[in-house]
Amino acid sequence: MADHAAMNADAVGRAVARMAREIVERAGRDARDLAVVGIRRGGVHLAERLRGEIARATGVRPPLGTLDIALYRDDLAERGRAPVLGPTDIPFPVQGRTIVLVDDVLYTGRTVRAALDELVDFGRPRRVW
C-alpha cells in the first residue's frame, strides 16, 4: 500500500517552487503565454501559489482563473442532491494559450476531464498542462 502521508508546509512550498521552475523551463520562450487555472476548491489556493512562483521565475505574472466543475461532472445524476456551485472566473482569453490546470488531488481523472470540458467552453487553448 502506498504511503499517503501529508506534506508539511515547507515540503509543499518546495514542491510548488519546483513545479513552477519545471513549467517555466518546459514553456521556454512561450512562458509569457502561460495562464494558471485552479479547480475549485483546493486547486485555487495551490494555483495562486504556483502563479506567484512562476512570476518570480519569469518576472511576468500570468493571468489566473478559476473553474467550478460541479455541472460538468459525469456523476451528477448519481450524487442525488443539487450541487453547491461556486464561481467560475476566466478573465482572460483562453484561445491559443498554454493553460496550467491545477487541483490539489488527482485520483481517477474524472475531475480533470470535467475541467477540460468546461475550459474549452471558454475557447481552445494551445495546450493544457
Coordinates of N, CA and C in Angstrom, one line a residue:
M1 N 0.8 -1.2 0.0 CA 0.0 0.0 0.0 C 0.9 1.2 0.0
A2 N 0.5 2.2 -0.8 CA 1.3 3.4 -0.9 C 1.2 4.3 0.4
D3 N 2.3 5.0 0.6 CA 2.3 5.9 1.8 C 1.6 7.2 1.4
H4 N 0.5 7.6 2.1 CA -0.3 8.7 1.8 C 0.0 9.8 2.9
A5 N 1.2 10.0 3.3 CA 1.5 11.0 4.3 C 1.3 12.4 3.7
A6 N 0.8 13.3 4.5 CA 0.6 14.6 4.1 C 2.0 15.3 4.1
M7 N 2.1 16.3 3.3 CA 3.3 17.1 3.2 C 3.2 18.3 4.2
N8 N 4.3 18.6 4.9 CA 4.2 19.8 5.8 C 4.4 21.1 4.9
A9 N 4.2 22.2 5.5 CA 4.2 23.5 4.8 C 5.5 23.7 4.0
D10 N 6.6 23.4 4.6 CA 7.9 23.6 3.9 C 8.0 22.7 2.7
A11 N 7.6 21.4 2.8 CA 7.6 20.5 1.7 C 6.7 20.9 0.6
V12 N 5.5 21.5 0.9 CA 4.6 22.0 -0.1 C 5.2 23.2 -0.8
G13 N 5.8 24.1 -0.1 CA 6.5 25.2 -0.7 C 7.6 24.8 -1.6
R14 N 8.4 23.9 -1.2 CA 9.4 23.4 -2.1 C 8.9 22.7 -3.4
A15 N 7.8 21.9 -3.2 CA 7.2 21.3 -4.3 C 6.6 22.3 -5.3
V16 N 5.9 23.3 -4.8 CA 5.3 24.3 -5.7 C 6.4 25.1 -6.4
A17 N 7.5 25.4 -5.8 CA 8.6 26.1 -6.4 C 9.2 25.3 -7.5
R18 N 9.4 24.0 -7.2 CA 10.0 23.0 -8.2 C 9.0 22.9 -9.4
M19 N 7.7 22.8 -9.2 CA 6.8 22.7 -10.3 C 6.8 23.9 -11.1
A20 N 6.9 25.1 -10.5 CA 6.9 26.3 -11.3 C 8.2 26.4 -12.1
R21 N 9.3 26.0 -11.6 CA 10.6 26.0 -12.4 C 10.4 25.1 -13.6
E22 N 9.9 23.9 -13.4 CA 9.7 23.0 -14.4 C 8.7 23.4 -15.5
I23 N 7.7 24.1 -15.1 CA 6.7 24.7 -16.0 C 7.4 25.7 -16.9
V24 N 8.1 26.6 -16.3 CA 8.8 27.7 -17.0 C 9.8 27.2 -17.9
E25 N 10.6 26.2 -17.5 CA 11.6 25.5 -18.3 C 11.0 24.9 -19.5
R26 N 9.9 24.2 -19.3 CA 9.2 23.4 -20.4 C 8.6 24.4 -21.3
A27 N 8.0 25.5 -20.8 CA 7.4 26.5 -21.7 C 8.4 27.3 -22.6
G28 N 9.6 27.4 -22.0 CA 10.7 28.1 -22.8 C 10.3 29.6 -23.1
R29 N 10.5 30.0 -24.3 CA 10.1 31.3 -24.7 C 8.6 31.6 -24.8
D30 N 7.8 30.5 -24.7 CA 6.4 30.7 -24.7 C 5.8 30.9 -23.2
A31 N 6.7 31.1 -22.3 CA 6.3 31.3 -20.9 C 5.4 32.5 -20.7
R32 N 5.5 33.5 -21.6 CA 4.6 34.7 -21.5 C 3.2 34.3 -21.9
D33 N 2.9 33.2 -22.5 CA 1.6 32.8 -22.9 C 0.9 31.9 -21.9
L34 N 1.6 31.7 -20.7 CA 1.0 30.8 -19.7 C -0.1 31.5 -19.0
A35 N -1.1 30.7 -18.6 CA -2.2 31.1 -17.7 C -2.4 30.0 -16.7
V36 N -2.8 30.3 -15.5 CA -3.0 29.3 -14.5 C -4.4 29.3 -14.1
V37 N -5.0 28.1 -14.1 CA -6.4 27.9 -13.7 C -6.6 26.9 -12.6
G38 N -7.1 27.3 -11.5 CA -7.3 26.5 -10.3 C -8.8 25.9 -10.3
I39 N -8.9 24.6 -10.0 CA -10.1 23.9 -9.9 C -10.7 24.1 -8.5
R40 N -11.9 24.7 -8.4 CA -12.5 24.9 -7.0 C -12.6 23.6 -6.3
R41 N -12.3 23.5 -5.2 CA -12.0 24.2 -4.0 C -10.5 24.2 -3.8
G42 N -9.9 23.1 -3.6 CA -8.5 23.0 -3.2 C -7.5 23.5 -4.2
G43 N -7.8 23.4 -5.5 CA -6.9 23.8 -6.5 C -6.7 25.3 -6.7
V44 N -7.6 26.1 -6.2 CA -7.5 27.6 -6.3 C -6.3 28.1 -5.5
H45 N -6.2 27.7 -4.2 CA -5.1 28.2 -3.4 C -3.8 27.7 -4.0
L46 N -3.7 26.5 -4.4 CA -2.5 26.0 -5.0 C -2.1 26.7 -6.3
A47 N -3.1 27.0 -7.1 CA -2.9 27.8 -8.3 C -2.4 29.2 -8.0
E48 N -2.9 29.8 -7.0 CA -2.4 31.1 -6.6 C -0.9 31.0 -6.2
R49 N -0.5 30.0 -5.4 CA 0.9 29.9 -5.0 C 1.7 29.6 -6.2
L50 N 1.3 28.7 -7.1 CA 2.0 28.4 -8.3 C 2.2 29.6 -9.2
R51 N 1.2 30.4 -9.4 CA 1.3 31.6 -10.1 C 2.3 32.5 -9.6
G52 N 2.4 32.7 -8.3 CA 3.4 33.5 -7.6 C 4.8 33.0 -7.9
E53 N 5.0 31.7 -7.9 CA 6.3 31.2 -8.2 C 6.7 31.3 -9.6
I54 N 5.7 31.2 -10.5 CA 6.0 31.4 -11.9 C 6.4 32.9 -12.2
A55 N 5.7 33.8 -11.5 CA 6.0 35.2 -11.6 C 7.4 35.5 -11.1
R56 N 7.8 34.9 -10.0 CA 9.2 35.0 -9.5 C 10.2 34.5 -10.5
A57 N 9.9 33.4 -11.2 CA 10.9 32.8 -12.1 C 11.0 33.6 -13.4
T58 N 9.9 34.2 -13.8 CA 9.9 34.8 -15.2 C 9.8 36.4 -15.1
G59 N 9.4 36.9 -14.0 CA 9.2 38.4 -13.9 C 7.9 38.8 -14.5
V60 N 7.1 37.9 -15.0 CA 5.8 38.1 -15.5 C 4.7 37.4 -14.8
R61 N 3.7 38.1 -14.3 CA 2.6 37.4 -13.5 C 1.6 36.9 -14.5
P62 N 1.5 35.5 -14.6 CA 0.5 35.0 -15.6 C -0.9 35.2 -15.1
P63 N -1.9 35.3 -16.0 CA -3.3 35.5 -15.5 C -3.7 34.3 -14.8
L64 N -4.7 34.5 -13.9 CA -5.2 33.4 -13.0 C -6.7 33.3 -13.2
G65 N -7.2 32.1 -13.4 CA -8.6 31.9 -13.5 C -9.0 30.7 -12.5
T66 N -10.3 30.6 -12.3 CA -10.9 29.5 -11.5 C -12.0 28.8 -12.2
L67 N -12.1 27.5 -12.0 CA -13.2 26.7 -12.6 C -14.0 26.0 -11.5
D68 N -15.3 26.1 -11.5 CA -16.1 25.2 -10.7 C -16.7 24.2 -11.6
I69 N -16.3 23.0 -11.5 CA -16.7 21.9 -12.4 C -18.0 21.2 -12.0
A70 N -18.7 21.6 -11.0 CA -19.8 20.9 -10.5 C -20.8 20.5 -11.5
L71 N -21.1 21.3 -12.5 CA -22.1 21.0 -13.5 C -21.5 20.2 -14.7
Y72 N -20.2 20.0 -14.7 CA -19.6 19.2 -15.7 C -19.2 17.8 -15.3
R73 N -19.5 17.4 -14.1 CA -19.2 16.1 -13.6 C -20.1 15.1 -14.3
D74 N -19.5 13.9 -14.6 CA -20.2 12.8 -15.2 C -21.1 12.0 -14.2
D75 N -21.0 12.3 -12.9 CA -21.7 11.6 -11.9 C -22.8 12.5 -11.3
L76 N -23.2 13.5 -12.0 CA -24.1 14.5 -11.4 C -25.4 13.8 -11.0
A77 N -26.0 13.0 -11.9 CA -27.2 12.3 -11.6 C -27.1 11.3 -10.4
E78 N -25.9 10.7 -10.2 CA -25.7 9.7 -9.2 C -25.6 10.4 -7.8
R79 N -25.3 11.6 -7.7 CA -25.0 12.3 -6.5 C -26.3 12.5 -5.6
G80 N -27.4 12.6 -6.3 CA -28.7 12.7 -5.6 C -29.1 14.0 -5.0
R81 N -28.2 15.0 -4.9 CA -28.6 16.3 -4.5 C -28.0 17.3 -5.4
A82 N -28.6 18.5 -5.4 CA -28.2 19.6 -6.2 C -26.8 20.0 -5.8
P83 N -25.9 20.2 -6.8 CA -24.5 20.6 -6.5 C -24.5 22.0 -5.9
V84 N -23.5 22.2 -5.0 CA -23.2 23.6 -4.5 C -22.3 24.2 -5.5
L85 N -22.7 25.3 -6.1 CA -21.9 26.0 -7.1 C -21.1 27.1 -6.5
G86 N -19.9 27.2 -7.0 CA -19.0 28.4 -6.8 C -18.8 29.1 -8.1
P87 N -18.1 30.2 -8.0 CA -17.9 31.0 -9.3 C -16.8 30.3 -10.2
T88 N -17.1 30.4 -11.4 CA -16.1 30.2 -12.4 C -15.7 31.5 -13.0
D89 N -14.4 31.8 -13.0 CA -13.9 33.1 -13.5 C -12.7 32.9 -14.4
I90 N -12.8 33.1 -15.6 CA -11.7 33.1 -16.6 C -11.6 34.5 -17.2
P91 N -10.9 35.4 -16.6 CA -10.9 36.8 -17.0 C -9.9 37.1 -18.1
F92 N -9.5 36.1 -18.9 CA -8.5 36.3 -20.0 C -8.9 35.4 -21.2
P93 N -8.5 35.7 -22.4 CA -8.8 34.8 -23.5 C -8.0 33.5 -23.4
V94 N -8.7 32.4 -23.5 CA -8.1 31.0 -23.4 C -7.5 30.7 -24.7
Q95 N -8.0 31.2 -25.8 CA -7.6 30.8 -27.2 C -6.1 31.0 -27.3
G96 N -5.4 29.9 -27.7 CA -4.0 29.9 -28.1 C -3.1 29.9 -26.9
R97 N -3.5 29.9 -25.7 CA -2.7 29.9 -24.5 C -2.3 28.5 -24.1
T98 N -1.2 28.5 -23.3 CA -0.9 27.3 -22.5 C -1.5 27.4 -21.2
I99 N -2.5 26.5 -20.8 CA -3.2 26.6 -19.6 C -2.6 25.6 -18.6
V100 N -2.2 26.1 -17.4 CA -1.7 25.2 -16.4 C -2.9 24.9 -15.5
L101 N -3.5 23.7 -15.5 CA -4.7 23.4 -14.8 C -4.2 22.8 -13.5
V102 N -4.8 23.3 -12.4 CA -4.3 23.0 -11.0 C -5.4 22.5 -10.1
D103 N -5.1 21.3 -9.5 CA -6.0 20.8 -8.5 C -5.1 20.3 -7.4
D104 N -5.7 20.1 -6.2 CA -5.0 19.6 -5.1 C -4.9 18.1 -5.0
V105 N -5.8 17.4 -5.7 CA -5.8 15.9 -5.6 C -6.1 15.4 -7.0
L106 N -5.3 14.4 -7.4 CA -5.6 13.7 -8.7 C -5.8 12.2 -8.3
Y107 N -6.9 11.7 -8.7 CA -7.2 10.3 -8.3 C -7.7 9.5 -9.5
T108 N -8.9 9.7 -10.0 CA -9.4 8.9 -11.1 C -9.3 9.6 -12.4
G109 N -9.1 10.9 -12.4 CA -9.0 11.7 -13.6 C -10.4 12.3 -14.0
R110 N -11.4 12.0 -13.3 CA -12.7 12.5 -13.6 C -12.8 14.0 -13.5
T111 N -12.2 14.5 -12.4 CA -12.2 15.9 -12.2 C -11.5 16.7 -13.4
V112 N -10.3 16.1 -13.8 CA -9.6 16.7 -14.9 C -10.4 16.7 -16.1
R113 N -11.1 15.6 -16.4 CA -11.9 15.5 -17.6 C -13.0 16.6 -17.6
A114 N -13.7 16.7 -16.4 CA -14.7 17.7 -16.3 C -14.2 19.1 -16.5
A115 N -13.0 19.4 -15.9 CA -12.3 20.7 -16.0 C -12.0 21.0 -17.5
L116 N -11.5 20.0 -18.2 CA -11.2 20.2 -19.6 C -12.4 20.5 -20.4
D117 N -13.5 19.8 -20.1 CA -14.8 20.0 -20.8 C -15.3 21.5 -20.6
E118 N -15.1 22.0 -19.3 CA -15.6 23.3 -19.1 C -14.6 24.3 -19.7
L119 N -13.3 24.1 -19.6 CA -12.3 25.0 -20.1 C -12.5 25.3 -21.6
V120 N -12.8 24.3 -22.4 CA -13.0 24.5 -23.8 C -14.2 25.3 -24.2
D121 N -15.2 25.4 -23.2 CA -16.3 26.3 -23.4 C -15.9 27.8 -23.4
F122 N -14.7 28.1 -23.0 CA -14.1 29.4 -23.0 C -13.2 29.7 -24.1
G123 N -12.9 28.7 -24.9 CA -12.0 28.8 -26.1 C -11.1 27.6 -26.2
R124 N -10.3 27.6 -27.2 CA -9.4 26.5 -27.4 C -8.0 26.8 -27.1
P125 N -7.5 26.3 -25.9 CA -6.1 26.5 -25.6 C -5.2 25.8 -26.5
R126 N -4.0 26.3 -26.6 CA -3.0 25.7 -27.5 C -2.6 24.3 -26.9
R127 N -2.5 24.3 -25.5 CA -2.2 23.1 -24.8 C -2.6 23.3 -23.3
V128 N -2.9 22.2 -22.7 CA -3.2 22.2 -21.2 C -2.2 21.3 -20.5
W129 N -1.6 21.8 -19.5 CA -0.7 21.0 -18.6 C -1.4 20.9 -17.3

